[in-house]
Amino acid sequence: MYQQIPDPLWGSLAWSALVAAVPLLTLFVLLGVFRMRAWLASLIGLALSIVVAVAAYGMPAGLALNSALEGAAFGLFPALWIVVNAIWIYQMTRASGHFDVLRRAFSRISDDQRIQGIIIAFSFGALLEALAGFGAPVAICSVMLVAVGLKPIKAATVALIANTAPVAYGAVALPVITLERVTGLPLDDLSAMTGRQVPVLALIVPLVLVVVLDGKRGLREAWPAALVCGATFAVAQYLMANFGAVQLTDIVAALASAAAVLLLVRLRGTRRTEPGPEPGGEPESAPVSKAGAGTGHGTSPVPANGGGATATLAATEQVVDAPAERVRSFAPYATIIALFSVVAIPAVADLLDTTTLSFPWPGLNVVDAAGEPLSLAEYKFDWLASSGTVLFVAGLLTIPVLRVPLRDAVRAYGETVGQLRTAGITVMAVLGLAYVMNMSGQTATLGLLLAGAGGAFAFLSPLLGWFGTAVTGSDTSANSLFGALQVSAAHGAGLDPILTASANTSGGVLGKMISPQNLAIGASAVGLAGREGVLFRKVLAASALFVPLMCILVYLQSTPVLSWMVP
């Protein structure tokens, strides 16, 4: 039995936190500064977390290694199980030729690639997040953005940045529901308070996306669509979070935002634009204009592993696809939405949950500083209820729909597994690092240090959620880690616990884009495994913009300036 000690170094929380931060800081520096391959950087970070756990926290080496093993198992299932099946579906659309049909269909919705990016990455991605979460939106939207002509790095960057505002109510509101369970606070109040924080992000994210897609020109020319998309999503999210069924919050918001953009496009039309220079001169990103511009310079790239020639975007307008083929190209994604909608029905979800196997991880006997067993020591094998299984079933249904020969489908699955081999190491190493930090008490030490800030804690509380999601890749996990701590710190600082607990969720959504786990998913989805460091630098600026904004908002909500927003 190992009991966590929050301040193992000379009884000092500050010194202990400084040492506890070393593994994670090292990982981000190796990725962002030294551009080391993610799988190697993750293994180094994992090794450092074990050293800190044993040398500084006094955790037995066997328990530290066992913690890493459980984290790696979680990385294998469900994380990689989700990604493998999502990318397998994409591989079959490419093999059947419907990849190009899909691209042409989106180009006919709007010939402006910035509009396409908003609809796919933000609205469609939000719908996938609402139904599935856990990496599926980044994996699927990345390859769909490649389908409409974005180059791989830019596609993954846009998908990661877009996967923010909907995360708080993702996986049928699982993060907020988990927060209610670990804090004991009313779900309605937590949902309402979170719904008065994250919609602010929804207003801004689409505007940031058009800047990423096309720089200042993108903002100047595409701001109406971005603003309509963000405002519609924000209003719908606020209304559902405060007055509707919390489980349906992002589903309604995603559909409403997509409908609003499509209506705007129908009313205003789109304007052809020549490709502009890439912001920052990044050679990895495609020039952004419309899909199908008459310039003849654009191409429709595929992931590095994709093989085959690329078609010019100019040729897109010259090809007329049969209506049946256009329907068939959307069928895999319509199937995904339909299946996730079915499994989200409470009666179906309860039935699937009966097949879930939960058991204490063998040999992992750990309690927190108060002597309570850690919930992380229990491994959940939801083999049937997992989002990855739903995607696998969708893939099986895709085979006959796209008329893919069974042999080709099996070959595509094997190629997908091979493509993800280094990403698999990354994901399992990162989750191993997270579990070692959580089990040894390193994460708790960092949380307690922030919680000791007194009245200033209102400003810092979103950072706890941001940090938790950055480590684990999941807002749900961040709420499990720090939800109760947020309430305890709020009582000590004289703050409203509803405010700080909700801030954990709202801050957590901003950690997802820089989580090594999600960086690996995004890079692997577009065939750029090993280029996670490039992605990290791309999304870091967006995270640096959003995090202070959320901290300021929560702080103002703790003062008379915006305290009227607290339910």
Coordinates of C-alpha atoms in Angstrom, one line a residue:
M1 CA 0.0 0.0 0.0
Y2 CA 1.3 3.4 -1.0
Q3 CA -0.1 6.6 0.5
Q4 CA 0.4 9.9 -1.4
I5 CA 2.3 12.7 0.3
P6 CA 1.6 16.1 -1.2
D7 CA 4.8 17.8 0.1
P8 CA 7.5 15.1 0.2
L9 CA 10.5 17.4 -0.2
W10 CA 11.3 19.0 3.2
G11 CA 7.6 19.5 3.8
S12 CA 7.6 22.2 1.2
L13 CA 4.8 22.3 -1.3
A14 CA 6.7 24.8 -3.5
W15 CA 9.8 22.7 -3.8
S16 CA 7.8 19.5 -4.3
A17 CA 5.7 21.2 -7.1
L18 CA 8.9 22.4 -8.8
V19 CA 10.2 18.9 -9.0
A20 CA 6.8 17.4 -9.9
A21 CA 6.6 19.7 -12.9
V22 CA 9.8 18.5 -14.4
P23 CA 8.5 15.5 -16.4
L24 CA 5.7 17.5 -18.1
L25 CA 7.8 20.6 -18.7
T26 CA 10.6 18.4 -20.2
L27 CA 8.1 16.8 -22.5
F28 CA 6.7 20.1 -23.8
V29 CA 10.2 21.6 -24.2
L30 CA 11.4 18.5 -26.1
L31 CA 8.4 18.8 -28.4
G32 CA 8.2 22.5 -28.9
V33 CA 11.8 23.7 -28.6
F34 CA 14.0 20.8 -29.7
R35 CA 11.5 19.3 -32.1
M36 CA 12.1 15.8 -30.9
R37 CA 9.9 13.1 -32.2
A38 CA 6.9 12.7 -30.0
W39 CA 7.4 9.0 -29.2
L40 CA 10.9 9.6 -28.0
A41 CA 10.0 12.8 -26.1
S42 CA 7.1 10.9 -24.4
L43 CA 9.3 8.0 -23.4
I44 CA 11.8 10.4 -21.8
G45 CA 9.0 12.2 -20.0
L46 CA 7.6 8.9 -18.8
A47 CA 11.1 7.9 -17.5
L48 CA 11.5 11.2 -15.7
S49 CA 8.0 10.8 -14.0
I50 CA 9.0 7.4 -12.7
V51 CA 12.3 8.8 -11.4
V52 CA 10.5 11.6 -9.6
A53 CA 7.9 9.2 -8.2
V54 CA 10.5 6.9 -6.8
A55 CA 13.3 9.4 -5.8
A56 CA 11.2 12.4 -4.6
Y57 CA 7.9 10.8 -3.6
G58 CA 9.1 7.6 -2.2
M59 CA 6.8 5.4 -4.3
P60 CA 8.0 1.9 -4.7
A61 CA 9.6 1.3 -8.1
G62 CA 7.2 -1.7 -8.8
L63 CA 4.2 0.5 -8.1
A64 CA 5.5 3.3 -10.3
L65 CA 6.1 0.9 -13.2
N66 CA 2.7 -0.7 -12.6
S67 CA 1.0 2.7 -12.7
A68 CA 2.7 3.3 -16.1
L69 CA 1.5 0.0 -17.3
E70 CA -2.1 0.8 -16.5
G71 CA -1.8 4.2 -18.2
A72 CA -0.4 2.4 -21.3
A73 CA -3.3 0.0 -21.3
F74 CA -5.7 3.0 -21.2
G75 CA -3.8 4.5 -24.1
L76 CA -4.2 1.3 -26.0
F77 CA -7.9 1.0 -25.1
P78 CA -9.9 3.1 -25.6
A79 CA -7.7 5.9 -27.0
L80 CA -6.0 4.0 -29.9
W81 CA -9.0 1.8 -30.5
I82 CA -10.9 5.0 -31.3
V83 CA -8.3 6.4 -33.6
V84 CA -7.6 3.2 -35.5
N85 CA -11.2 2.8 -36.5
A86 CA -11.8 6.4 -37.3
I87 CA -8.8 6.4 -39.7
W88 CA -9.8 3.0 -41.1
I89 CA -13.1 4.5 -42.3
Y90 CA -11.2 7.3 -44.0
Q91 CA -8.8 4.8 -45.7
M92 CA -11.8 3.0 -47.2
T93 CA -13.3 6.2 -48.5
R94 CA -10.0 6.9 -50.2
A95 CA -9.6 3.4 -51.6
S96 CA -13.1 3.5 -53.0
G97 CA -12.7 6.9 -54.7
H98 CA -15.3 8.5 -52.5
F99 CA -12.6 10.7 -50.8
D100 CA -12.5 12.9 -53.9
V101 CA -16.3 12.7 -54.3
L102 CA -16.6 14.1 -50.7
R103 CA -14.1 16.9 -51.5
R104 CA -16.1 17.9 -54.5
A105 CA -19.3 17.8 -52.6
F106 CA -18.0 20.2 -50.0
S107 CA -16.6 22.5 -52.7
R108 CA -20.1 22.8 -54.1
I109 CA -21.5 23.8 -50.7
S110 CA -19.1 26.7 -50.8
D111 CA -16.1 27.3 -53.0
D112 CA -14.4 29.1 -50.1
Q113 CA -12.1 26.8 -48.2
R114 CA -12.4 29.0 -45.2
I115 CA -16.2 28.3 -45.0
Q116 CA -15.5 24.6 -45.5
G117 CA -13.0 24.7 -42.7
I118 CA -15.6 26.3 -40.3
I119 CA -18.3 23.9 -41.2
I120 CA -16.1 20.7 -41.0
A121 CA -13.8 21.6 -38.1
F122 CA -16.1 23.6 -35.9
S123 CA -19.7 22.5 -36.5
F124 CA -19.2 18.9 -37.6
G125 CA -16.4 18.5 -35.2
A126 CA -18.6 19.8 -32.4
L127 CA -21.2 17.2 -33.3
L128 CA -18.7 14.4 -33.2
E129 CA -17.4 15.7 -29.9
A130 CA -21.0 15.8 -28.5
L131 CA -21.5 12.2 -29.5
A132 CA -18.1 10.6 -29.1
G133 CA -15.3 12.7 -27.8
F134 CA -12.0 11.1 -26.8
G135 CA -10.0 12.0 -29.9
A136 CA -12.6 11.0 -32.5
P137 CA -13.4 14.6 -33.7
V138 CA -9.7 15.4 -34.3
A139 CA -9.0 12.2 -36.1
I140 CA -12.1 12.4 -38.4
C141 CA -12.1 16.1 -39.0
S142 CA -8.4 16.2 -39.8
V143 CA -8.8 13.7 -42.7
M144 CA -12.0 15.5 -43.9
L145 CA -10.1 18.8 -44.1
V146 CA -7.5 17.1 -46.1
A147 CA -10.3 15.9 -48.4
V148 CA -11.3 19.5 -49.2
G149 CA -7.7 20.5 -50.0
L150 CA -5.9 21.5 -46.9
K151 CA -2.4 20.2 -46.5
P152 CA -1.9 17.8 -43.6
I153 CA -0.2 20.1 -41.0
K154 CA -2.9 22.9 -41.5
A155 CA -5.7 20.3 -41.4
A156 CA -4.6 18.9 -38.1
T157 CA -3.9 22.4 -36.7
V158 CA -7.4 23.6 -37.5
A159 CA -9.1 20.4 -36.2
L160 CA -7.2 20.7 -32.9
I161 CA -8.0 24.4 -32.4
A162 CA -11.7 23.9 -33.3
N163 CA -11.9 21.1 -30.7
T164 CA -12.3 23.5 -27.7
A165 CA -15.7 25.1 -27.2
P166 CA -17.7 21.8 -27.5
V167 CA -15.4 19.8 -25.2
A168 CA -17.2 20.8 -21.9
Y169 CA -20.4 19.0 -23.0
G170 CA -18.6 16.4 -25.2
A171 CA -19.4 12.7 -25.1
V172 CA -23.0 13.5 -24.2
A173 CA -21.9 16.0 -21.4
L174 CA -19.7 13.5 -19.7
P175 CA -17.2 16.1 -18.3
V176 CA -20.0 18.1 -16.6
I177 CA -21.7 14.9 -15.3
T178 CA -18.4 13.6 -13.9
L179 CA -17.8 17.0 -12.2
E180 CA -21.2 16.6 -10.5
R181 CA -20.3 13.2 -9.3
V182 CA -16.9 14.1 -7.8
T183 CA -18.0 17.4 -6.2
G184 CA -21.5 16.6 -5.1
L185 CA -22.7 19.9 -6.5
P186 CA -26.0 20.2 -8.4
L187 CA -25.7 19.2 -12.0
D188 CA -28.1 22.0 -13.1
D189 CA -25.9 24.7 -11.5
L190 CA -22.6 23.3 -12.8
S191 CA -24.1 23.0 -16.3
A192 CA -25.5 26.6 -16.2
M193 CA -22.2 28.1 -14.9
T194 CA -20.1 26.3 -17.5
G195 CA -22.6 27.5 -20.0
R196 CA -21.8 31.0 -19.0
Q197 CA -18.1 30.6 -19.6
V198 CA -17.4 28.4 -22.7
P199 CA -19.8 30.1 -25.1
V200 CA -17.4 33.1 -24.9
L201 CA -14.8 30.7 -26.6
A202 CA -17.4 29.7 -29.2
L203 CA -17.6 33.4 -30.3
I204 CA -13.9 33.6 -30.8
V205 CA -12.8 30.2 -32.1
P206 CA -14.3 30.4 -35.6
L207 CA -12.6 33.8 -36.1
V208 CA -9.3 32.3 -35.0
L209 CA -9.9 29.5 -37.5
V210 CA -10.2 31.8 -40.5
V211 CA -7.0 33.6 -39.4
V212 CA -5.2 30.2 -39.3
L213 CA -6.7 29.3 -42.7
D214 CA -6.0 32.5 -44.5
G215 CA -4.3 35.1 -42.3
K216 CA -5.6 38.7 -42.1
R217 CA -7.3 38.3 -45.4
G218 CA -9.3 35.4 -44.1
L219 CA -10.5 37.5 -41.2
R220 CA -11.3 40.5 -43.4
E221 CA -13.3 38.5 -46.0
A222 CA -14.7 35.5 -44.0
W223 CA -15.6 37.2 -40.7
P224 CA -19.4 37.2 -41.3
A225 CA -19.5 33.4 -41.6
A226 CA -17.2 33.0 -38.7
L227 CA -19.2 35.3 -36.5
V228 CA -22.5 33.8 -37.5
C229 CA -21.2 30.3 -36.8
G230 CA -19.7 31.2 -33.4
A231 CA -22.6 33.4 -32.3
T232 CA -25.2 30.8 -33.2
F233 CA -23.3 28.1 -31.4
A234 CA -22.7 30.2 -28.3
V235 CA -26.4 31.2 -28.0
A236 CA -27.6 27.6 -28.5
Q237 CA -25.0 26.3 -26.1
Y238 CA -26.0 28.8 -23.5
L239 CA -29.7 28.2 -23.8
M240 CA -29.3 24.4 -23.7
A241 CA -26.8 24.4 -20.8
N242 CA -29.1 26.7 -18.7
F243 CA -32.6 25.6 -19.7
G244 CA -32.4 22.4 -21.7
A245 CA -31.2 18.8 -21.4
V246 CA -27.5 19.1 -20.6
Q247 CA -26.8 15.9 -22.6
L248 CA -28.1 17.6 -25.8
T249 CA -26.2 20.9 -25.4
D250 CA -23.5 20.4 -28.0
I251 CA -25.7 18.4 -30.4
V252 CA -28.2 21.3 -30.7
A253 CA -25.4 23.9 -30.8
A254 CA -23.5 22.1 -33.5
L255 CA -26.5 21.6 -35.8
A256 CA -27.7 25.2 -35.3
S257 CA -24.3 26.6 -36.2
A258 CA -24.0 24.5 -39.3
A259 CA -27.5 25.5 -40.4
A260 CA -26.8 29.2 -39.8
V261 CA -23.6 29.1 -41.9
L262 CA -25.3 27.2 -44.8
L263 CA -28.2 29.7 -44.7
L264 CA -25.7 32.6 -44.8
V265 CA -23.9 31.1 -47.8
R266 CA -27.1 30.5 -49.6
L267 CA -28.2 34.2 -49.0
R268 CA -24.8 35.8 -49.7
G269 CA -23.1 33.4 -52.0
T270 CA -19.3 33.1 -52.0
R271 CA -16.6 35.1 -53.7
R272 CA -13.7 33.6 -55.5
T273 CA -10.3 34.7 -54.2
E274 CA -6.8 34.1 -55.4
P275 CA -4.5 32.1 -53.1
G276 CA -2.8 34.4 -50.6
P277 CA 0.6 34.0 -48.9
E278 CA 0.8 31.6 -46.0
P279 CA 0.9 33.4 -42.6
G280 CA 4.3 32.8 -41.1
G281 CA 5.7 31.3 -44.3
E282 CA 5.1 27.7 -43.1
P283 CA 5.8 25.5 -46.2
E284 CA 3.7 22.7 -44.8
S285 CA 0.4 24.5 -45.2
A286 CA -1.6 24.9 -48.4
P287 CA -2.6 28.3 -49.8
V288 CA -6.1 29.0 -48.8
S289 CA -8.7 30.1 -51.2
K290 CA -11.7 28.3 -52.5
A291 CA -11.8 24.7 -53.5
G292 CA -12.0 24.7 -57.2
A293 CA -10.4 28.1 -58.0
G294 CA -9.6 28.7 -61.6
T295 CA -6.0 29.3 -60.8
G296 CA -5.0 25.6 -61.2
H297 CA -2.4 25.9 -58.4
G298 CA -4.2 24.1 -55.6
T299 CA -4.0 20.4 -55.0
S300 CA -5.9 18.0 -52.9
P301 CA -3.2 16.4 -50.7
V302 CA -3.6 13.1 -48.9
P303 CA -1.7 11.9 -45.9
A304 CA 1.9 10.9 -46.4
N305 CA 1.0 7.3 -46.3
G306 CA -1.8 7.7 -48.7
G307 CA -0.1 7.0 -52.0
G308 CA -1.6 7.8 -55.3
A309 CA -1.6 11.1 -57.2
T310 CA -3.3 14.3 -56.1
A311 CA -6.0 16.0 -58.3
T312 CA -5.9 19.7 -59.0
L313 CA -8.7 21.7 -57.4
A314 CA -9.4 23.3 -60.8
A315 CA -10.4 19.9 -62.0
T316 CA -12.9 19.6 -59.2
E317 CA -15.4 21.9 -60.9
Q318 CA -15.1 19.9 -64.1
V319 CA -16.3 16.6 -62.6
V320 CA -19.9 15.9 -62.1
D321 CA -20.7 13.2 -59.6
A322 CA -24.0 11.2 -59.7
P323 CA -26.3 12.1 -56.8
A324 CA -26.1 8.5 -55.5
E325 CA -22.3 8.8 -55.4
R326 CA -22.4 12.1 -53.4
V327 CA -24.8 10.5 -51.0
R328 CA -22.6 7.5 -50.7
S329 CA -19.5 9.6 -50.0
F330 CA -21.3 11.2 -46.9
A331 CA -22.7 7.8 -45.8
P332 CA -19.8 6.8 -43.5
Y333 CA -20.1 10.0 -41.5
A334 CA -23.9 9.9 -41.5
T335 CA -23.6 6.4 -40.2
I336 CA -21.2 7.5 -37.4
I337 CA -23.6 10.2 -36.4
A338 CA -26.6 7.9 -36.5
L339 CA -24.8 5.2 -34.4
F340 CA -23.6 7.6 -31.8
S341 CA -27.1 9.1 -31.6
V342 CA -28.5 5.7 -30.9
V343 CA -26.0 4.7 -28.2
A344 CA -26.6 8.1 -26.5
I345 CA -30.2 7.1 -25.9
P346 CA -30.3 6.5 -22.1
A347 CA -31.9 3.1 -22.4
V348 CA -29.4 1.9 -25.0
A349 CA -26.5 3.4 -23.0
D350 CA -27.6 1.6 -19.9
L351 CA -27.9 -1.7 -21.8
L352 CA -24.4 -1.3 -23.3
D353 CA -23.0 -0.4 -19.9
T354 CA -24.0 -3.8 -18.5
T355 CA -21.3 -5.3 -20.7
T356 CA -18.6 -3.1 -19.3
L357 CA -15.9 -4.8 -17.2
S358 CA -14.5 -2.8 -14.3
F359 CA -11.8 -4.2 -12.0
P360 CA -9.0 -3.0 -9.7
W361 CA -5.7 -2.9 -11.6
P362 CA -3.8 -5.9 -10.2
G363 CA -1.2 -5.0 -7.6
L364 CA -1.9 -1.2 -7.7
N365 CA -2.8 -0.4 -4.1
V366 CA -2.7 3.4 -3.8
V367 CA -4.5 5.8 -1.5
D368 CA -4.5 9.6 -1.4
A369 CA -3.3 11.8 1.4
A370 CA -6.6 11.3 3.2
G371 CA -6.3 7.6 3.0
E372 CA -9.0 7.2 0.3
P373 CA -8.4 4.7 -2.6
L374 CA -7.9 6.3 -6.0
S375 CA -10.5 5.7 -8.6
L376 CA -7.8 5.7 -11.2
A377 CA -6.6 2.3 -9.9
E378 CA -9.8 0.8 -11.4
Y379 CA -9.6 -0.1 -15.0
K380 CA -12.7 0.0 -17.1
F381 CA -12.9 -2.2 -20.2
D382 CA -16.0 -1.0 -22.0
W383 CA -15.5 -3.2 -25.0
L384 CA -19.0 -2.7 -26.4
A385 CA -19.9 0.8 -25.2
S386 CA -16.6 2.3 -26.3
S387 CA -16.6 5.0 -28.9
G388 CA -14.0 3.0 -30.8
T389 CA -16.4 0.0 -31.0
V390 CA -19.1 2.3 -32.4
L391 CA -16.6 3.5 -35.0
F392 CA -15.6 -0.1 -35.8
V393 CA -19.3 -1.0 -36.4
A394 CA -19.6 2.1 -38.6
G395 CA -16.6 0.8 -40.5
L396 CA -18.2 -2.6 -41.1
L397 CA -21.3 -0.9 -42.4
T398 CA -19.1 1.3 -44.6
I399 CA -17.8 -1.7 -46.5
P400 CA -21.0 -2.6 -48.3
V401 CA -22.1 1.0 -48.6
L402 CA -19.0 2.1 -50.4
R403 CA -18.8 -1.3 -52.2
V404 CA -15.3 -1.9 -50.9
P405 CA -14.0 -5.5 -51.5
L406 CA -13.5 -7.3 -48.2
R407 CA -9.9 -8.0 -49.0
D408 CA -9.3 -4.2 -49.6
A409 CA -11.0 -3.4 -46.3
V410 CA -8.8 -5.8 -44.4
R411 CA -5.7 -4.5 -46.1
A412 CA -6.8 -0.9 -45.3
Y413 CA -7.1 -1.9 -41.6
G414 CA -3.6 -3.4 -41.6
E415 CA -2.2 -0.3 -43.2
T416 CA -3.9 1.9 -40.6
V417 CA -2.4 -0.1 -37.8
G418 CA 1.0 0.2 -39.4
Q419 CA 0.6 3.9 -39.9
L420 CA -0.2 4.4 -36.2
R421 CA 2.7 2.4 -34.7
T422 CA 4.7 5.4 -33.6
A423 CA 1.6 7.3 -32.5
G424 CA 0.7 4.2 -30.5
I425 CA 3.9 4.5 -28.6
T426 CA 3.3 8.2 -28.0
V427 CA -0.2 7.8 -26.7
M428 CA 0.7 4.9 -24.4
A429 CA 3.8 6.7 -23.1
V430 CA 1.9 9.9 -22.4
L431 CA -0.9 8.1 -20.6
G432 CA 1.7 6.2 -18.7
L433 CA 3.3 9.5 -17.7
A434 CA -0.1 10.8 -16.6
Y435 CA -0.9 7.8 -14.5
V436 CA 2.5 7.8 -12.8
M437 CA 2.1 11.5 -12.0
N438 CA -1.5 11.0 -10.7
M439 CA -0.8 7.8 -8.7
S440 CA 2.5 9.1 -7.1
G441 CA 0.9 12.4 -6.0
Q442 CA 2.8 14.7 -8.4
T443 CA -0.4 16.0 -10.0
A444 CA -2.0 16.6 -6.6
T445 CA 1.0 18.6 -5.5
L446 CA 0.8 20.9 -8.5
G447 CA -3.0 21.4 -7.9
L448 CA -2.6 22.1 -4.2
L449 CA 0.1 24.8 -5.0
L450 CA -2.4 26.6 -7.2
A451 CA -5.2 26.1 -4.7
G452 CA -3.1 28.0 -2.0
A453 CA -3.4 31.3 -3.8
G454 CA -6.3 32.6 -1.7
G455 CA -8.5 35.1 -3.4
A456 CA -6.4 35.0 -6.5
F457 CA -7.4 31.4 -7.0
A458 CA -10.4 32.5 -9.0
F459 CA -7.9 33.7 -11.7
L460 CA -5.9 30.5 -11.4
S461 CA -8.7 28.0 -11.2
P462 CA -9.0 27.5 -15.0
L463 CA -5.3 26.6 -15.1
L464 CA -6.0 23.5 -13.0
G465 CA -8.4 22.2 -15.6
W466 CA -6.1 23.3 -18.4
F467 CA -3.2 21.4 -16.8
G468 CA -5.2 18.3 -16.1
T469 CA -6.5 18.0 -19.7
A470 CA -3.0 18.8 -21.1
V471 CA -1.6 15.8 -19.1
T472 CA -4.5 13.3 -19.6
G473 CA -6.0 14.5 -22.9
S474 CA -9.4 14.4 -21.4
D475 CA -11.6 17.1 -19.7
T476 CA -13.4 14.3 -18.0
S477 CA -10.2 13.1 -16.4
A478 CA -9.2 16.6 -15.5
N479 CA -12.5 17.0 -13.6
S480 CA -11.9 13.7 -11.9
L481 CA -8.5 14.8 -10.8
F482 CA -9.2 18.4 -9.7
G483 CA -13.0 18.8 -9.3
A484 CA -13.1 18.1 -5.5
L485 CA -9.9 20.2 -5.1
Q486 CA -11.5 23.2 -6.7
V487 CA -14.4 23.0 -4.3
S488 CA -12.1 22.7 -1.3
A489 CA -10.0 25.6 -2.5
A490 CA -13.0 27.7 -3.1
H491 CA -14.3 27.2 0.5
G492 CA -10.8 28.1 1.8
A493 CA -10.6 31.3 -0.3
G494 CA -14.2 32.4 0.3
L495 CA -15.2 31.8 -3.3
D496 CA -18.3 30.2 -4.8
P497 CA -17.6 26.5 -5.4
I498 CA -19.9 26.4 -8.4
L499 CA -17.7 29.0 -10.0
T500 CA -14.4 27.3 -9.5
A501 CA -15.6 23.8 -10.2
S502 CA -17.1 25.0 -13.5
A503 CA -13.9 26.8 -14.2
N504 CA -12.1 23.5 -14.0
T505 CA -14.2 22.3 -16.9
S506 CA -13.9 25.5 -18.9
G507 CA -10.2 25.7 -18.5
G508 CA -9.9 22.1 -19.3
V509 CA -11.2 22.5 -22.8
L510 CA -8.2 24.6 -23.6
G511 CA -5.7 22.0 -22.6
K512 CA -6.9 19.5 -25.2
M513 CA -5.3 21.1 -28.2
I514 CA -1.8 20.9 -26.6
S515 CA -2.2 17.5 -25.0
P516 CA 0.5 15.2 -26.4
Q517 CA -2.1 12.5 -26.7
N518 CA -4.3 14.6 -29.0
L519 CA -1.3 16.0 -30.9
A520 CA -0.3 12.4 -31.7
I521 CA -3.9 11.7 -32.8
G522 CA -4.0 14.7 -35.1
A523 CA -0.6 14.1 -36.6
S524 CA -1.2 10.4 -37.2
A525 CA -4.6 11.0 -38.7
V526 CA -3.0 13.0 -41.6
G527 CA 0.0 10.7 -42.0
L528 CA 2.5 12.9 -40.2
A529 CA 3.4 10.8 -37.2
G530 CA 6.6 12.2 -35.6
R531 CA 5.7 15.8 -36.5
E532 CA 3.9 16.5 -33.3
G533 CA 6.4 19.1 -32.4
V534 CA 5.4 21.2 -35.4
L535 CA 1.7 20.8 -34.4
F536 CA 2.5 21.8 -30.9
R537 CA 4.0 25.1 -32.0
K538 CA 1.1 25.8 -34.3
V539 CA -1.6 25.4 -31.6
L540 CA 0.4 26.9 -28.7
A541 CA -0.4 30.5 -29.8
A542 CA -4.1 29.8 -29.8
S543 CA -3.8 28.2 -26.3
A544 CA -1.8 31.2 -25.1
L545 CA -4.6 33.5 -26.4
F546 CA -7.6 31.5 -24.9
V547 CA -6.2 30.6 -21.5
P548 CA -5.7 34.2 -20.2
L549 CA -9.1 35.1 -21.6
M550 CA -10.8 32.4 -19.6
C551 CA -8.8 33.2 -16.4
I552 CA -9.8 36.9 -16.7
L553 CA -13.5 35.9 -17.3
V554 CA -13.6 33.6 -14.2
Y555 CA -11.9 36.2 -12.1
L556 CA -14.4 38.9 -13.1
Q557 CA -17.2 36.4 -12.3
S558 CA -15.8 36.2 -8.8
T559 CA -16.1 40.0 -8.4
P560 CA -19.1 42.3 -8.4
V561 CA -18.3 43.1 -12.0
L562 CA -19.7 39.8 -13.3
S563 CA -20.9 38.0 -10.2
W564 CA -24.5 38.3 -11.5
M565 CA -23.5 35.5 -14.0
V566 CA -23.0 33.0 -11.1
P567 CA -26.2 30.9 -10.6

